[in-house]
XYZ file of N, CA and C in Angstrom:
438
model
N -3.457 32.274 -81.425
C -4.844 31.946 -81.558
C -4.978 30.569 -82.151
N -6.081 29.908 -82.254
C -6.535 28.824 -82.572
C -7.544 28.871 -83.806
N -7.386 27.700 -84.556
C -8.734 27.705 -85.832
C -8.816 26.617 -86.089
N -9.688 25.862 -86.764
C -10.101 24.966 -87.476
C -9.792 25.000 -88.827
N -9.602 23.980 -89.396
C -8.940 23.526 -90.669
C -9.570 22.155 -90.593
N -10.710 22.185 -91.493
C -11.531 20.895 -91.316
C -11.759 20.598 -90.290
N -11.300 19.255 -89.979
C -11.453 18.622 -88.538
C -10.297 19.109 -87.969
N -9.544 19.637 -88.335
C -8.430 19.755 -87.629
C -8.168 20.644 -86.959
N -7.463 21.213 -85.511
C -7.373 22.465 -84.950
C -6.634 23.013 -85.168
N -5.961 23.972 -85.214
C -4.454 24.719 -85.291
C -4.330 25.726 -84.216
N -3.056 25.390 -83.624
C -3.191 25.994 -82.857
C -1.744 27.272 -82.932
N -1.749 27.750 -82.176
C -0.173 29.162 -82.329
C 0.796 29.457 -81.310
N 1.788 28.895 -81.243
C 2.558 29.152 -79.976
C 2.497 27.871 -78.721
N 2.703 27.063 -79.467
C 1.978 26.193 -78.322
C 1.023 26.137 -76.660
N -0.057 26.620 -77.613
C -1.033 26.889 -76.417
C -2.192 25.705 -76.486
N -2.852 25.806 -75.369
C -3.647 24.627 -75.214
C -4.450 25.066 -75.865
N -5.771 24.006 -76.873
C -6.897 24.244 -77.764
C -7.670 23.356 -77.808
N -8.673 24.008 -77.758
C -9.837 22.036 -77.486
C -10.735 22.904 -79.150
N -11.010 21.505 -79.648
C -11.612 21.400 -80.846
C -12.867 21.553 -80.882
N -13.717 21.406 -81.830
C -15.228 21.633 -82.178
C -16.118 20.348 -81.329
N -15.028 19.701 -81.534
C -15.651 17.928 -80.544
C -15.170 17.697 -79.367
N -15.010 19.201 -78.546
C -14.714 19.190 -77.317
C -13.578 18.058 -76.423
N -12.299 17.845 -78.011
C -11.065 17.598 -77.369
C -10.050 18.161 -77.223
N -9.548 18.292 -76.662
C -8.018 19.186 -75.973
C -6.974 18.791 -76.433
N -5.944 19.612 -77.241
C -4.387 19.557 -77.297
C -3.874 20.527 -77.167
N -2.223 20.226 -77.259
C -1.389 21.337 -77.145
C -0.554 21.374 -78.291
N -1.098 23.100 -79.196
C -0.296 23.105 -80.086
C 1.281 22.526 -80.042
N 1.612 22.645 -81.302
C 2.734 21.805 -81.971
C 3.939 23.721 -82.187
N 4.790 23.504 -82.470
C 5.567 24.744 -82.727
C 5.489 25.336 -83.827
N 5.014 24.164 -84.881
C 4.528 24.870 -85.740
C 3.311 25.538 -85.848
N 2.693 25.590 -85.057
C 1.438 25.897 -85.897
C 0.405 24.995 -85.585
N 0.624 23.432 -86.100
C -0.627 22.732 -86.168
C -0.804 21.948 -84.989
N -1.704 21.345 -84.580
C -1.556 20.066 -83.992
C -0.952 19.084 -83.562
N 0.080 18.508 -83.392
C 1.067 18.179 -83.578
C 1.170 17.193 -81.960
N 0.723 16.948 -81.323
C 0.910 16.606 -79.985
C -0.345 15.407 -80.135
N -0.384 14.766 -79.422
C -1.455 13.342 -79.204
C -2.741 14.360 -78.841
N -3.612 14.120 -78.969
C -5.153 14.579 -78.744
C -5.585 13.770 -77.308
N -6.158 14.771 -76.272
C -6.683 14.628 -75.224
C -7.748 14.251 -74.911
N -8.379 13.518 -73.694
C -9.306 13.341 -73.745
C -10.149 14.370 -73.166
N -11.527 14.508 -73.277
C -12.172 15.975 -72.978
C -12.072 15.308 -71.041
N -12.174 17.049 -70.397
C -11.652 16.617 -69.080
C -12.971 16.822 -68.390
N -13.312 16.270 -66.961
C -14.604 16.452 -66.224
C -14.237 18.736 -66.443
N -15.587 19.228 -65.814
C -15.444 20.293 -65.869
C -14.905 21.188 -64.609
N -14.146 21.963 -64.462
C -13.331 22.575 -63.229
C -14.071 22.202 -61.842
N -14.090 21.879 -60.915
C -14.820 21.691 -59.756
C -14.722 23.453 -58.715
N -16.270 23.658 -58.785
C -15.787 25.071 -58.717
C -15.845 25.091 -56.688
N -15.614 26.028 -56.283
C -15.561 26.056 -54.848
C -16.939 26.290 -54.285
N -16.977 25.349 -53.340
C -17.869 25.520 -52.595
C -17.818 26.297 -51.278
N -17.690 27.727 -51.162
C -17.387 28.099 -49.874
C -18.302 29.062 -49.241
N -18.053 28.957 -47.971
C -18.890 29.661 -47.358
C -18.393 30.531 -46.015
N -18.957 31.744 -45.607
C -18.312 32.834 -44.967
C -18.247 32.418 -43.658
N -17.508 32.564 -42.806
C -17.092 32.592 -41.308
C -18.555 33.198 -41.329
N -19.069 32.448 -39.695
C -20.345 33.453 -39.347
C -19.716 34.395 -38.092
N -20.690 35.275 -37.499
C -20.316 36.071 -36.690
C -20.099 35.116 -35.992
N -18.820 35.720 -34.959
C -18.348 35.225 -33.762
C -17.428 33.807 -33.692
N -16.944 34.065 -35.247
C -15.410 32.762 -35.517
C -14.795 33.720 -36.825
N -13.896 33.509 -37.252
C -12.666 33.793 -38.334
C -11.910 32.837 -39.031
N -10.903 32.925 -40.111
C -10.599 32.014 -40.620
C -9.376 32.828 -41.273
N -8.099 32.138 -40.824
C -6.720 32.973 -41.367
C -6.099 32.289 -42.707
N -6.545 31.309 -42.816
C -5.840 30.315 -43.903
C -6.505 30.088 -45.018
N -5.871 29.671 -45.787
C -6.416 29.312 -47.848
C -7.280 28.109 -47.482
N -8.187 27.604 -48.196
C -8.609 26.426 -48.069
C -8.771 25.792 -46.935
N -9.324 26.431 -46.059
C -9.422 25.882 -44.596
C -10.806 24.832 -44.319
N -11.424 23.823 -43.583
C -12.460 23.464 -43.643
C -13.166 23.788 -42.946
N -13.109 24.776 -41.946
C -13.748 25.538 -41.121
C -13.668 26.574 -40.376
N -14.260 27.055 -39.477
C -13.782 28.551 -39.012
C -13.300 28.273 -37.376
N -12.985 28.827 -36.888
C -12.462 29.233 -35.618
C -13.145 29.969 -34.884
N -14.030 29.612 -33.168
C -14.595 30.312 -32.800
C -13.735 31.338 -31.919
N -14.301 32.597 -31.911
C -13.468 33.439 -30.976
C -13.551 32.934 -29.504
N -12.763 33.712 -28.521
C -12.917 32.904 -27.390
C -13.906 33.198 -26.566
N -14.134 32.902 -25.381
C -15.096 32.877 -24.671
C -15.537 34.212 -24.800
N -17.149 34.334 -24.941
C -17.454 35.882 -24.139
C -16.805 37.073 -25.354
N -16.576 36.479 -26.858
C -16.068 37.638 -27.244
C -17.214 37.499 -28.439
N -17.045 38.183 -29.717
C -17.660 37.926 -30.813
C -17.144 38.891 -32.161
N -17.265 38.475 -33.290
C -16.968 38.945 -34.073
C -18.042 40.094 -34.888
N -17.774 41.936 -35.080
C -18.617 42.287 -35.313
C -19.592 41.591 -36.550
N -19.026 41.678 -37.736
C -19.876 40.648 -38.586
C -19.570 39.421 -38.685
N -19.334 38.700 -40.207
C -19.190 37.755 -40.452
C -18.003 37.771 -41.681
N -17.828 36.724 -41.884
C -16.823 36.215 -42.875
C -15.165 37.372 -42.608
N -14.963 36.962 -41.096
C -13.658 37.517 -40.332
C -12.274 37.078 -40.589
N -11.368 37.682 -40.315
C -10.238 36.036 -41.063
C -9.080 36.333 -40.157
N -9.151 37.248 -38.876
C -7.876 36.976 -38.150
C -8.912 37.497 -36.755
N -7.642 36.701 -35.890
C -8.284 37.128 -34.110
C -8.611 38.500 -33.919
N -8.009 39.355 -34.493
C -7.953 40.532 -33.372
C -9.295 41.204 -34.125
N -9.875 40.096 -34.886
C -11.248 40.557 -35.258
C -12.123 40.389 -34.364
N -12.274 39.656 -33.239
C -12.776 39.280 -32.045
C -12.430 39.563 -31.104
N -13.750 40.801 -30.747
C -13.455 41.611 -29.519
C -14.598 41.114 -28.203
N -14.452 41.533 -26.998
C -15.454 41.589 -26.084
C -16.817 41.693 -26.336
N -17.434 40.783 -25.710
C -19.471 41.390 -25.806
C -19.823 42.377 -24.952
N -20.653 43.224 -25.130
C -20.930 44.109 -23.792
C -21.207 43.536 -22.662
N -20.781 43.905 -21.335
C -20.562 43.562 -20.175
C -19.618 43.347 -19.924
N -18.658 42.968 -21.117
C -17.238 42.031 -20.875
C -16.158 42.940 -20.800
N -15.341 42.462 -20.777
C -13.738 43.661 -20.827
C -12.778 42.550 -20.638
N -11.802 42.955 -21.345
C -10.926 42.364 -22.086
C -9.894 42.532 -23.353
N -9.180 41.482 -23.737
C -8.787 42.038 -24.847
C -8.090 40.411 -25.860
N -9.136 40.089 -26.402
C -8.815 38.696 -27.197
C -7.482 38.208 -27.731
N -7.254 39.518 -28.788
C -6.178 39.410 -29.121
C -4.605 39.134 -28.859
N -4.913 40.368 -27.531
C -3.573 40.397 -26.652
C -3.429 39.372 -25.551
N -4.332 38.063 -26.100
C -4.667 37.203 -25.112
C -4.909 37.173 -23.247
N -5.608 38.799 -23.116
C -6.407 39.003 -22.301
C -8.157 38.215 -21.985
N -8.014 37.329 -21.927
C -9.431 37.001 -21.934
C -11.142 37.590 -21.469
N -11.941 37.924 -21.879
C -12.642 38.773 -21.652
C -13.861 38.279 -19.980
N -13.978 39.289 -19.387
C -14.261 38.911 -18.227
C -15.742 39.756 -17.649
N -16.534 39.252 -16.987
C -17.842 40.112 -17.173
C -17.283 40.828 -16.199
N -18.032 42.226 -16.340
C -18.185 42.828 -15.613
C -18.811 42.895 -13.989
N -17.726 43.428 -13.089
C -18.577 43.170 -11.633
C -19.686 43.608 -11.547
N -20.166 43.388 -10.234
C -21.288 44.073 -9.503
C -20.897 45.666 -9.707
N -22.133 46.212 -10.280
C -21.987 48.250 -10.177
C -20.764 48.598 -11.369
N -20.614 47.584 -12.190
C -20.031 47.981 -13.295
C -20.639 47.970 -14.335
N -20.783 48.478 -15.275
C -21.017 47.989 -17.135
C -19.823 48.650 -18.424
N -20.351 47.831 -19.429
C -19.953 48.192 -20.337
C -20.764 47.986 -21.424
N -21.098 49.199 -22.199
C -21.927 49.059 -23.630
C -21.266 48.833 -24.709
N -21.748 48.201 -25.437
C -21.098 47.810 -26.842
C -19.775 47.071 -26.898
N -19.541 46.342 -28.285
C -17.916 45.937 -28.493
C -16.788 46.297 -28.074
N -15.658 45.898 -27.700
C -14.821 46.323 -27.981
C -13.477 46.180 -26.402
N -12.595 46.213 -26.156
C -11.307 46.327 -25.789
C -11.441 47.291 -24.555
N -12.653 48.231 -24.537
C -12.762 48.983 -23.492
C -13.274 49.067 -22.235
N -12.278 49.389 -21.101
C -12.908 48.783 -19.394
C -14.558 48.582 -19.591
N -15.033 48.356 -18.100
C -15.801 48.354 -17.452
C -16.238 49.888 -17.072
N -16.838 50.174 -16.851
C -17.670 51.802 -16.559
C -18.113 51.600 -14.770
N -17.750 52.137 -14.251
C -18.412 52.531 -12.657
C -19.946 52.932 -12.836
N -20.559 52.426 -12.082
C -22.259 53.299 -12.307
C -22.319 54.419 -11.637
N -23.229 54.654 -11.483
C -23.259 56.281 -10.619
C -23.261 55.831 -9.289
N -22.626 57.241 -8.425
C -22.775 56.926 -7.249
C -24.191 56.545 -6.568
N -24.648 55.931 -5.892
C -25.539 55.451 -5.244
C -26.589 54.293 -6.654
N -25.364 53.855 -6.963
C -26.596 52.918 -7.176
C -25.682 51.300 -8.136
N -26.153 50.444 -7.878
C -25.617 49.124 -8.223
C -26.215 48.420 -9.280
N -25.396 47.822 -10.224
C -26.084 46.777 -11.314
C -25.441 45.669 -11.373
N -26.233 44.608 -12.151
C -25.859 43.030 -11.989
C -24.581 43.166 -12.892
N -23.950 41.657 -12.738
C -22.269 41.442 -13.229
C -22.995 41.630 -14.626
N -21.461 41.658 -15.191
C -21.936 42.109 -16.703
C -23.280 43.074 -17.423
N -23.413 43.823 -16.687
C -24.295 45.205 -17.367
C -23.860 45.716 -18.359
N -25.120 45.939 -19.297
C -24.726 46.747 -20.704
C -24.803 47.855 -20.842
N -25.608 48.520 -19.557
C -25.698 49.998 -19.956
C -26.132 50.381 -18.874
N -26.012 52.082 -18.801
C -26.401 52.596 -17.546
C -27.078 52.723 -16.831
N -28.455 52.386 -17.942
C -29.705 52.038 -17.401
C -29.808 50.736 -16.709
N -29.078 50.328 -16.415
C -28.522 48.851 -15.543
C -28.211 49.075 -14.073
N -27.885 50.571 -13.772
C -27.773 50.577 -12.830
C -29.003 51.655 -11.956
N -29.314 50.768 -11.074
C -30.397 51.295 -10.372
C -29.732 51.163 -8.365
N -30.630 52.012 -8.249
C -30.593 52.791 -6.833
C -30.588 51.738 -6.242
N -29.493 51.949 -4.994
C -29.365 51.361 -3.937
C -30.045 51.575 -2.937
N -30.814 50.495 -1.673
C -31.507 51.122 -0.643
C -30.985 51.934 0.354
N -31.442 53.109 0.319
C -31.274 54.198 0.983
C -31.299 55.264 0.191
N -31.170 55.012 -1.062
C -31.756 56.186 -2.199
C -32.412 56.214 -3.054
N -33.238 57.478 -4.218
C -34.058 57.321 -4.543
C -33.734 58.161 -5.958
N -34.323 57.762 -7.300
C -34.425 58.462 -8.104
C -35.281 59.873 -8.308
């Protein structure tokens, strides 16, 4: 531990101790002071950081920016920090990670929601645009009727 003794600091074990007048030394072995007196230092510079947004990641310490996923994919939230956090958008199919690139879906296909999983067939008799999100995407072909 550290104390004051007048002006003076004392410090224990040689550990660092800043004084009443906000200067810094490093105890002595004995006990006191004993080392040149420091000058007081600017104050820690604290981090300024901020989270990956959806649809990039960030694998490294101290990086200056994020990484967008690749085409057509996205990250479910935000502040992600490796690829295989970035999966397909609906319509798409694919697989980011396994450096499958994600690909819309054909004509009379969909796919709902995130993720790594095919394309879906629509029902028989009826067709939807490339990349469909849902089943309600696919509507009747002429010659049939709901």
């Amino acid at each position: 531990g550290a104390e004051t003794n007048g002006t003076m600091l004392v410090c224990a074990n040689r550990t660092v101790c800043v004084a009443p007048n906000g200067t810094m030394s490093v105890g002595g072995g004995n006990g006191t002071d004993t080392n040149a007196t420091l000058p007081p230092s600017d104050p820690p510079r604290l981090p300024n950081c901020t989270a990956c947004s959806v649809g990039a990641y960030n694998p490294v310490f101290d990086a200056d920016n994020c990484t967008r996923c690749p085409p057509h994919s996205s990250t479910v939230g935000g502040a992600s920090t490796v690829l295989a956090d970035c999966f397909c958008l609906p319509g798409f199919e694919g697989d980011p990670p396994a450096g499958v690139e994600c690909v819309a879906c054909d004509e009379g296909w969909y796919k709902v929601g995130f993720g790594v999983g095919p394309c879906v067939q629509c029902p028989l008799h009826t067709v939807s645009q490339q990349a469909s999100t849902n089943v309600s995407d696919c509507l009747c072909v002429p010659g049939a009727f709901a």
